[in-house]
Structure formats: structure tokens, C-alpha cells
Short mmCIF file of C-alpha atoms in Angstrom, two decimals:
data_model
loop_
_atom_site.label_atom_id
_atom_site.label_comp_id
_atom_site.label_asym_id
_atom_site.label_seq_id
_atom_site.Cartn_x
_atom_site.Cartn_y
_atom_site.Cartn_z
CA UNK A 175 -27.17 -5.62 -13.63
CA UNK A 176 -30.78 -5.85 -12.57
CA UNK A 177 -32.06 -4.17 -9.42
CA UNK A 178 -32.32 -7.42 -7.50
CA UNK A 179 -28.55 -7.95 -7.73
CA UNK A 180 -27.60 -4.48 -6.52
CA UNK A 181 -25.35 -4.56 -3.49
CA UNK A 182 -25.57 -1.92 -0.79
CA UNK A 183 -22.29 -1.80 1.19
CA UNK A 184 -22.62 -1.74 4.97
CA UNK A 185 -21.18 1.13 6.99
CA UNK A 186 -18.30 -1.13 8.10
CA UNK A 187 -17.32 -4.20 6.12
CA UNK A 188 -16.86 -7.44 8.08
CA UNK A 189 -15.60 -10.84 6.98
CA UNK A 190 -18.49 -13.13 7.78
CA UNK A 191 -18.52 -15.47 4.78
CA UNK A 192 -16.31 -16.75 1.98
CA UNK A 193 -16.30 -14.65 -1.15
CA UNK A 194 -16.79 -17.63 -3.42
CA UNK A 195 -14.82 -18.43 -6.53
CA UNK A 196 -11.83 -20.62 -7.15
CA UNK A 197 -9.60 -19.23 -4.41
CA UNK A 198 -12.19 -18.66 -1.69
CA UNK A 199 -10.58 -21.17 0.67
CA UNK A 200 -7.33 -19.20 0.93
CA UNK A 201 -8.56 -15.59 0.70
CA UNK A 202 -8.70 -13.75 4.00
CA UNK A 203 -8.47 -10.13 5.20
CA UNK A 204 -5.57 -10.65 7.61
CA UNK A 205 -1.85 -11.28 7.17
CA UNK A 206 0.56 -13.53 9.04
CA UNK A 207 1.23 -17.24 9.36
CA UNK A 208 -1.45 -19.86 9.90
CA UNK A 209 0.94 -22.70 10.77
CA UNK A 210 4.56 -23.38 11.68
CA UNK A 211 6.79 -24.84 8.99
CA UNK A 212 10.38 -24.00 8.12
CA UNK A 213 11.47 -23.42 4.56
CA UNK A 214 13.48 -26.18 2.91
CA UNK A 215 17.01 -25.24 1.92
CA UNK A 216 18.96 -26.97 -0.82
CA UNK A 217 22.56 -26.97 -1.97
CA UNK A 218 22.64 -23.76 -4.02
CA UNK A 219 23.06 -20.17 -2.79
CA UNK A 220 19.79 -19.16 -4.47
CA UNK A 221 16.67 -20.70 -2.95
CA UNK A 222 13.40 -19.99 -4.74
CA UNK A 223 9.96 -20.67 -3.25
CA UNK A 224 7.34 -20.39 -5.93
CA UNK A 225 4.63 -21.69 -8.24
CA UNK A 226 4.46 -21.36 -12.02
CA UNK A 227 1.89 -18.59 -12.09
CA UNK A 228 2.88 -15.64 -14.31
CA UNK A 229 4.66 -13.98 -11.38
CA UNK A 230 6.57 -17.17 -10.64
CA UNK A 231 7.46 -17.72 -14.30
CA UNK A 232 9.15 -14.32 -14.48
CA UNK A 233 11.81 -15.42 -12.01
CA UNK A 234 12.42 -18.97 -13.24
CA UNK A 235 12.79 -17.64 -16.79
CA UNK A 236 15.33 -15.09 -15.51
CA UNK A 237 17.31 -17.76 -13.65
CA UNK A 238 17.34 -20.06 -16.67
CA UNK A 239 18.38 -17.18 -18.94
CA UNK A 240 21.28 -16.41 -16.60
CA UNK A 241 22.37 -20.03 -16.67
CA UNK A 242 22.06 -20.03 -20.47
CA UNK A 243 24.54 -17.13 -20.49
CA UNK A 244 26.99 -19.17 -18.42
CA UNK A 245 26.45 -17.60 -14.98
CA UNK A 246 27.08 -20.68 -12.85
CA UNK A 247 26.35 -18.69 -9.72
CA UNK A 248 22.72 -18.53 -10.81
CA UNK A 249 22.21 -22.23 -10.09
CA UNK A 250 19.23 -22.55 -7.82
CA UNK A 251 16.87 -24.79 -5.91
CA UNK A 252 13.20 -24.19 -6.66
CA UNK A 253 10.71 -25.38 -4.06
CA UNK A 254 7.02 -25.74 -4.83
CA UNK A 255 4.66 -23.50 -2.87
CA UNK A 256 1.12 -24.76 -3.39
CA UNK A 257 -0.98 -21.65 -2.88
CA UNK A 258 -4.20 -23.62 -3.22
CA UNK A 259 -3.28 -25.50 -0.06
CA UNK A 260 -2.09 -22.44 1.84
CA UNK A 261 1.67 -23.18 1.76
CA UNK A 262 2.29 -19.42 1.49
CA UNK A 263 0.97 -18.98 5.02
CA UNK A 264 3.64 -21.11 6.69
CA UNK A 265 5.83 -19.36 9.23
CA UNK A 266 8.89 -19.95 7.06
CA UNK A 267 7.35 -18.46 3.94
CA UNK A 268 5.93 -15.49 5.82
CA UNK A 269 9.45 -14.88 7.09
CA UNK A 270 10.66 -14.74 3.49
CA UNK A 271 7.71 -12.67 2.31
CA UNK A 272 5.40 -11.08 4.90
CA UNK A 273 2.89 -10.48 2.09
CA UNK A 274 2.44 -14.27 1.61
CA UNK A 275 2.63 -14.10 -2.19
CA UNK A 276 4.86 -16.10 -4.49
CA UNK A 277 7.60 -15.89 -5.55
CA UNK A 278 10.08 -15.39 -2.73
CA UNK A 279 13.85 -15.75 -3.01
CA UNK A 280 16.42 -16.30 -0.29
CA UNK A 281 19.93 -15.38 -1.42
CA UNK A 282 22.48 -17.24 0.70
CA UNK A 283 25.52 -16.14 -1.30
CA UNK A 284 26.72 -13.63 1.30
CA UNK A 285 27.49 -13.79 4.99
CA UNK A 286 23.86 -13.13 5.89
CA UNK A 287 20.90 -14.52 3.91
CA UNK A 288 18.96 -11.83 2.06
CA UNK A 289 15.24 -12.17 1.48
CA UNK A 290 13.91 -10.80 -1.80
CA UNK A 291 10.19 -10.65 -2.48
CA UNK A 292 7.97 -9.18 -5.17
CA UNK A 293 8.81 -10.57 -8.60
CA UNK A 294 10.02 -7.22 -9.94
CA UNK A 295 12.40 -6.80 -7.02
CA UNK A 296 13.75 -10.31 -7.58
CA UNK A 297 14.37 -9.58 -11.27
CA UNK A 298 16.27 -6.39 -10.44
CA UNK A 299 18.24 -8.15 -7.68
CA UNK A 300 19.35 -10.90 -10.05
CA UNK A 301 20.05 -8.52 -12.93
CA UNK A 302 22.30 -6.38 -10.77
CA UNK A 303 23.94 -9.37 -9.11
CA UNK A 304 24.96 -10.89 -12.45
CA UNK A 305 25.13 -7.70 -14.55
CA UNK A 306 22.74 -9.06 -17.13
CA UNK A 307 19.46 -8.12 -18.83
CA UNK A 308 19.46 -4.60 -17.35
CA UNK A 309 21.57 -1.67 -18.59
CA UNK A 310 23.85 -0.29 -15.89
CA UNK A 311 22.79 3.33 -16.18
CA UNK A 312 21.48 6.11 -18.34
CA UNK A 313 18.31 6.38 -20.43
CA UNK A 314 18.44 2.71 -21.47
CA UNK A 315 18.21 1.57 -17.85
CA UNK A 316 15.43 4.03 -17.14
CA UNK A 317 13.42 2.75 -20.09
CA UNK A 318 13.70 -0.84 -18.87
CA UNK A 319 12.60 0.23 -15.41
CA UNK A 320 9.71 2.19 -16.92
CA UNK A 321 8.35 -0.96 -18.51
CA UNK A 322 9.10 -3.20 -15.55
CA UNK A 323 7.07 -0.93 -13.30
CA UNK A 324 4.39 -0.64 -15.99
CA UNK A 325 3.96 -4.40 -15.76
CA UNK A 326 3.89 -4.42 -11.98
CA UNK A 327 1.19 -1.75 -11.96
CA UNK A 328 -0.83 -3.04 -14.91
CA UNK A 329 -1.00 -6.80 -14.36
CA UNK A 330 -3.38 -6.59 -11.37
CA UNK A 331 -6.02 -5.33 -13.80
CA UNK A 332 -5.35 -8.37 -15.98
CA UNK A 333 -5.05 -11.02 -13.27
CA UNK A 334 -7.04 -9.75 -10.33
CA UNK A 335 -9.52 -7.91 -12.53
CA UNK A 336 -10.13 -9.54 -15.89
CA UNK A 337 -8.88 -13.02 -15.01
CA UNK A 338 -10.80 -13.17 -11.76
CA UNK A 339 -14.18 -12.08 -13.11
CA UNK A 340 -13.87 -13.84 -16.49
CA UNK A 341 -12.47 -17.16 -15.28
CA UNK A 342 -12.64 -17.57 -11.49
CA UNK A 343 -15.63 -15.69 -10.03
CA UNK A 344 -18.54 -17.88 -8.91
CA UNK A 345 -20.84 -16.20 -11.45
CA UNK A 346 -20.43 -14.20 -14.66
CA UNK A 347 -21.26 -10.52 -14.20
CA UNK A 348 -21.22 -8.28 -17.25
CA UNK A 349 -20.15 -5.04 -15.61
CA UNK A 350 -16.78 -6.20 -14.17
CA UNK A 351 -16.03 -8.36 -17.22
CA UNK A 352 -16.68 -5.42 -19.54
CA UNK A 353 -14.71 -3.04 -17.33
CA UNK A 354 -11.62 -5.20 -17.09
CA UNK A 355 -11.80 -6.45 -20.69
CA UNK A 356 -11.67 -2.83 -21.78
CA UNK A 357 -8.61 -2.16 -19.65
CA UNK A 358 -6.85 -5.37 -20.71
CA UNK A 359 -7.35 -4.53 -24.37
CA UNK A 360 -6.12 -0.98 -23.78
CA UNK A 361 -2.96 -2.41 -22.22
CA UNK A 362 -2.47 -4.79 -25.15
CA UNK A 363 -2.79 -1.80 -27.46
CA UNK A 364 -0.14 0.06 -25.44
CA UNK A 365 2.21 -2.88 -25.95
CA UNK A 366 1.30 -3.31 -29.61
CA UNK A 367 2.07 0.30 -30.43
CA UNK A 368 5.41 0.14 -28.64
CA UNK A 369 6.41 -3.16 -30.22
CA UNK A 370 5.58 -1.80 -33.67
CA UNK A 371 8.64 0.41 -33.21
CA UNK A 372 10.93 -1.90 -31.21
CA UNK A 373 12.13 -5.49 -31.36
CA UNK A 374 11.72 -5.78 -27.60
CA UNK A 375 9.70 -3.65 -25.25
CA UNK A 376 12.52 -1.30 -24.23
CA UNK A 377 14.43 -1.26 -27.51
CA UNK A 378 16.71 -3.64 -29.40
CA UNK A 379 17.77 -5.75 -26.41
CA UNK A 380 15.93 -8.45 -24.49
CA UNK A 381 15.69 -7.44 -20.82
CA UNK A 382 13.99 -8.18 -17.53
CA UNK A 383 11.12 -5.96 -18.72
CA UNK A 384 10.38 -8.44 -21.49
CA UNK A 385 10.52 -11.35 -19.08
CA UNK A 386 8.10 -9.65 -16.70
CA UNK A 387 5.63 -8.57 -19.37
CA UNK A 388 5.82 -11.81 -21.37
CA UNK A 389 4.93 -13.94 -18.35
CA UNK A 390 1.56 -12.18 -18.25
CA UNK A 391 0.73 -10.65 -21.62
CA UNK A 392 2.80 -12.96 -23.80
CA UNK A 393 1.23 -16.03 -22.27
CA UNK A 394 -2.19 -14.38 -22.54
CA UNK A 395 -1.93 -13.87 -26.30
CA UNK A 396 -0.46 -17.37 -26.72
CA UNK A 397 -3.67 -18.75 -25.21
CA UNK A 398 -2.27 -19.89 -21.87
CA UNK A 399 -4.20 -17.63 -19.49
CA UNK A 400 -7.90 -17.75 -18.67
CA UNK A 401 -8.88 -19.43 -21.97
CA UNK A 402 -9.52 -15.91 -23.18
CA UNK A 403 -7.50 -15.49 -26.38
CA UNK A 404 -10.52 -15.57 -28.69
CA UNK A 405 -12.63 -13.43 -26.37
CA UNK A 406 -9.98 -10.70 -26.35
CA UNK A 407 -9.22 -11.05 -30.08
CA UNK A 408 -5.53 -11.30 -29.30
CA UNK A 409 -4.46 -12.04 -32.89
CA UNK A 410 -5.37 -8.47 -33.80
CA UNK A 411 -2.34 -7.33 -31.76
CA UNK A 412 0.11 -8.43 -34.43
CA UNK A 413 3.24 -6.89 -32.94
CA UNK A 414 2.54 -8.38 -29.51
CA UNK A 415 2.01 -11.77 -31.17
CA UNK A 416 5.34 -11.51 -33.00
CA UNK A 417 7.17 -10.59 -29.81
CA UNK A 418 5.42 -13.24 -27.71
CA UNK A 419 6.28 -16.03 -30.15
CA UNK A 420 9.91 -14.94 -30.40
CA UNK A 421 10.36 -15.03 -26.62
CA UNK A 422 8.45 -18.30 -26.33
CA UNK A 423 10.98 -19.91 -28.69
CA UNK A 424 13.92 -19.21 -26.37
CA UNK A 425 15.21 -22.44 -24.74
CA UNK A 426 15.56 -20.79 -21.32
CA UNK A 427 11.95 -19.63 -21.47
CA UNK A 428 10.79 -23.13 -22.31
CA UNK A 429 12.64 -24.47 -19.28
CA UNK A 430 11.56 -21.65 -16.99
CA UNK A 431 7.88 -22.25 -17.72
CA UNK A 432 8.18 -25.82 -16.41
CA UNK A 433 9.72 -25.02 -13.03
CA UNK A 434 7.36 -25.21 -10.04
CA UNK A 435 4.53 -26.12 -12.41
CA UNK A 436 1.95 -28.40 -10.79
CA UNK A 437 -0.76 -28.23 -13.45
CA UNK A 438 -1.15 -28.85 -17.15
CA UNK A 439 0.35 -31.68 -19.18
CA UNK A 440 2.63 -33.91 -17.13
CA UNK A 441 5.69 -33.42 -19.35
CA UNK A 442 5.50 -29.66 -18.68
CA UNK A 443 5.62 -30.07 -14.89
CA UNK A 444 8.93 -29.87 -13.05
CA UNK A 445 7.46 -29.37 -9.62
CA UNK A 446 10.83 -28.90 -7.93
CA UNK A 447 14.13 -28.08 -9.57
CA UNK A 448 17.47 -28.72 -7.88
CA UNK A 449 19.78 -29.42 -10.82
CA UNK A 450 19.84 -28.70 -14.55
CA UNK A 451 19.51 -32.42 -15.22
CA UNK A 452 16.08 -32.42 -13.56
CA UNK A 453 14.51 -31.22 -16.82
CA UNK A 454 15.52 -34.52 -18.40
CA UNK A 455 14.79 -36.87 -15.52
CA UNK A 456 12.27 -35.41 -13.08
CA UNK A 457 9.34 -33.97 -14.99
CA UNK A 458 6.07 -35.36 -13.68
CA UNK A 459 5.49 -37.73 -16.60
CA UNK A 460 8.81 -39.47 -15.90
CA UNK A 461 8.27 -39.58 -12.14
CA UNK A 462 4.84 -41.14 -12.53
CA UNK A 463 6.13 -43.66 -15.07
CA UNK A 464 8.86 -44.71 -12.64
CA UNK A 465 6.32 -45.12 -9.85
CA UNK A 466 4.22 -47.59 -11.82
#
């Protein structure tokens, strides 16, 4: 950076202007609701409030994988939360997740509804509830949890760091792009070395750790995040590419990617999901054709 762009922080930071960038209209330094609106509740015990960002995709993939295994109790309603319009700041959503981040799950299967927020917590909740995609105990369970928490701790460098400065910031600045590109590539190398020895990230079995990591790093190397695949030379991570393509080919993953999606090609958008048949009848291309 040149001297004329150097920023000198004040003694006490104050919020006196928007930060700029793609999400400037919803970023703010305070928590809590901005408006009153109750959450919609559908017919199934599991009520998901989300958007098909990587964090949202983790959970819809998990739910579709559970249904693929025959767990009928994993049927769910998925309601679209448009974060660009501030839906996450409604009183109902803040009640489900005081952090105002998607996804949030309300589990109505018991006597008292249980709120579950943070995507990793939702994955563990569902895995334990249905005894699937997470070993019950021992070293195998610990290894899955190692990698699940690795993703939860690492992805902010990819999304909030690299993705923000490379794709969403109002201007391109070399220092943050270089800094977060370096860290993103280091993380891809961590994965590549592990996947050179294992079919999946925690061993021979596909688990919630794979779902969590694939939603971010798998989609990144498949060219679906930040238009950055060439910039990051993702094809050089051959073991990550192999793993990402194998998971992408799973039918449940294909379905899960569509749920709560409000961007991209119309046939990939199932903005709300209330029944398995919705994939055949209510994607956005079909809805818009019917409306004509």
C-alpha cells in the first residue's frame, strides 16, 4: 500500500459510516432484532431457517443424506432467510439464533421446541438424533470432531477473509488478498495431505466432517465460490479435487445444494422445501413457467 492509503485507527472506534462492499447495508456493530416477525412453522418436526450459503448447505445436505438413508423423521420444512434483506434480524429469527446468522433449526420433535444454531452444532444434533454420520465413541468419533471443529475455525479465513477481500470488498487491496490467499492455500494443502491418505477426511467413512468441509472447500475447488478457482490454482490439490467430485456426485448432495437457494440458474433454486416432491415441482424454473 502507498502512504496515502495508510489508515490510522482512532483511540476509540465508532460506527459513523457504512463499511462499503456487497453486504454494507446489513453489517452493523450491534446485535438484536430490527423488526417484529414470527417464524413460519410447517408440518414437520424439523424446521430449518436458512439460505444456501456454504453454512446453510452443510445442513440441507445432512438432512437429505438422512432421508436418503431412510430416516423418515428427518423430513423437514426449509424456510428462506434472505440475509441481503435483513430477514435474520427479525424477532423470530433472533429468538432462534441470537447471533442472527443462518442456519437456525427448531426441533419440535419433543415436548418443548429446541433451538439449535451454528451449523456445526446442528450437524452434531442431527447426527446424534439419528445415529448417523458420526461414530458413537472412541478415537473415530474424536477424529470426526477434530475435523468438524477445524472447519468451523478455518472457514472464517476463507469466507470472511479471502472471499471478502477478493470478491466483495469495494476495492482490491493487495495486502489482505495476499494474506488470506496464503492462508486459504495453506488450508487446502492441509486437506490435500490428509486426503492423500484417506478416502474421506476422517478415514474410510463419509461423515458430518466431510459435509461441513465440502460445503466450503469442496465448492471452492469446484469453482462455485468467489470465482477464484484459477486464482488459487485449485487443480494442483489433486486429492481435494478427487474428494470434492466424489461428494458432489452424491444424489443427496445435489438435492441439498438446491434448498433455500435464491441465486444462480433457476433450475438449481428450491427457495423453500416442504416435501420431497418439491424438487420435481417447485424449483424456480418451474414456478416461473407456471406463472407465465
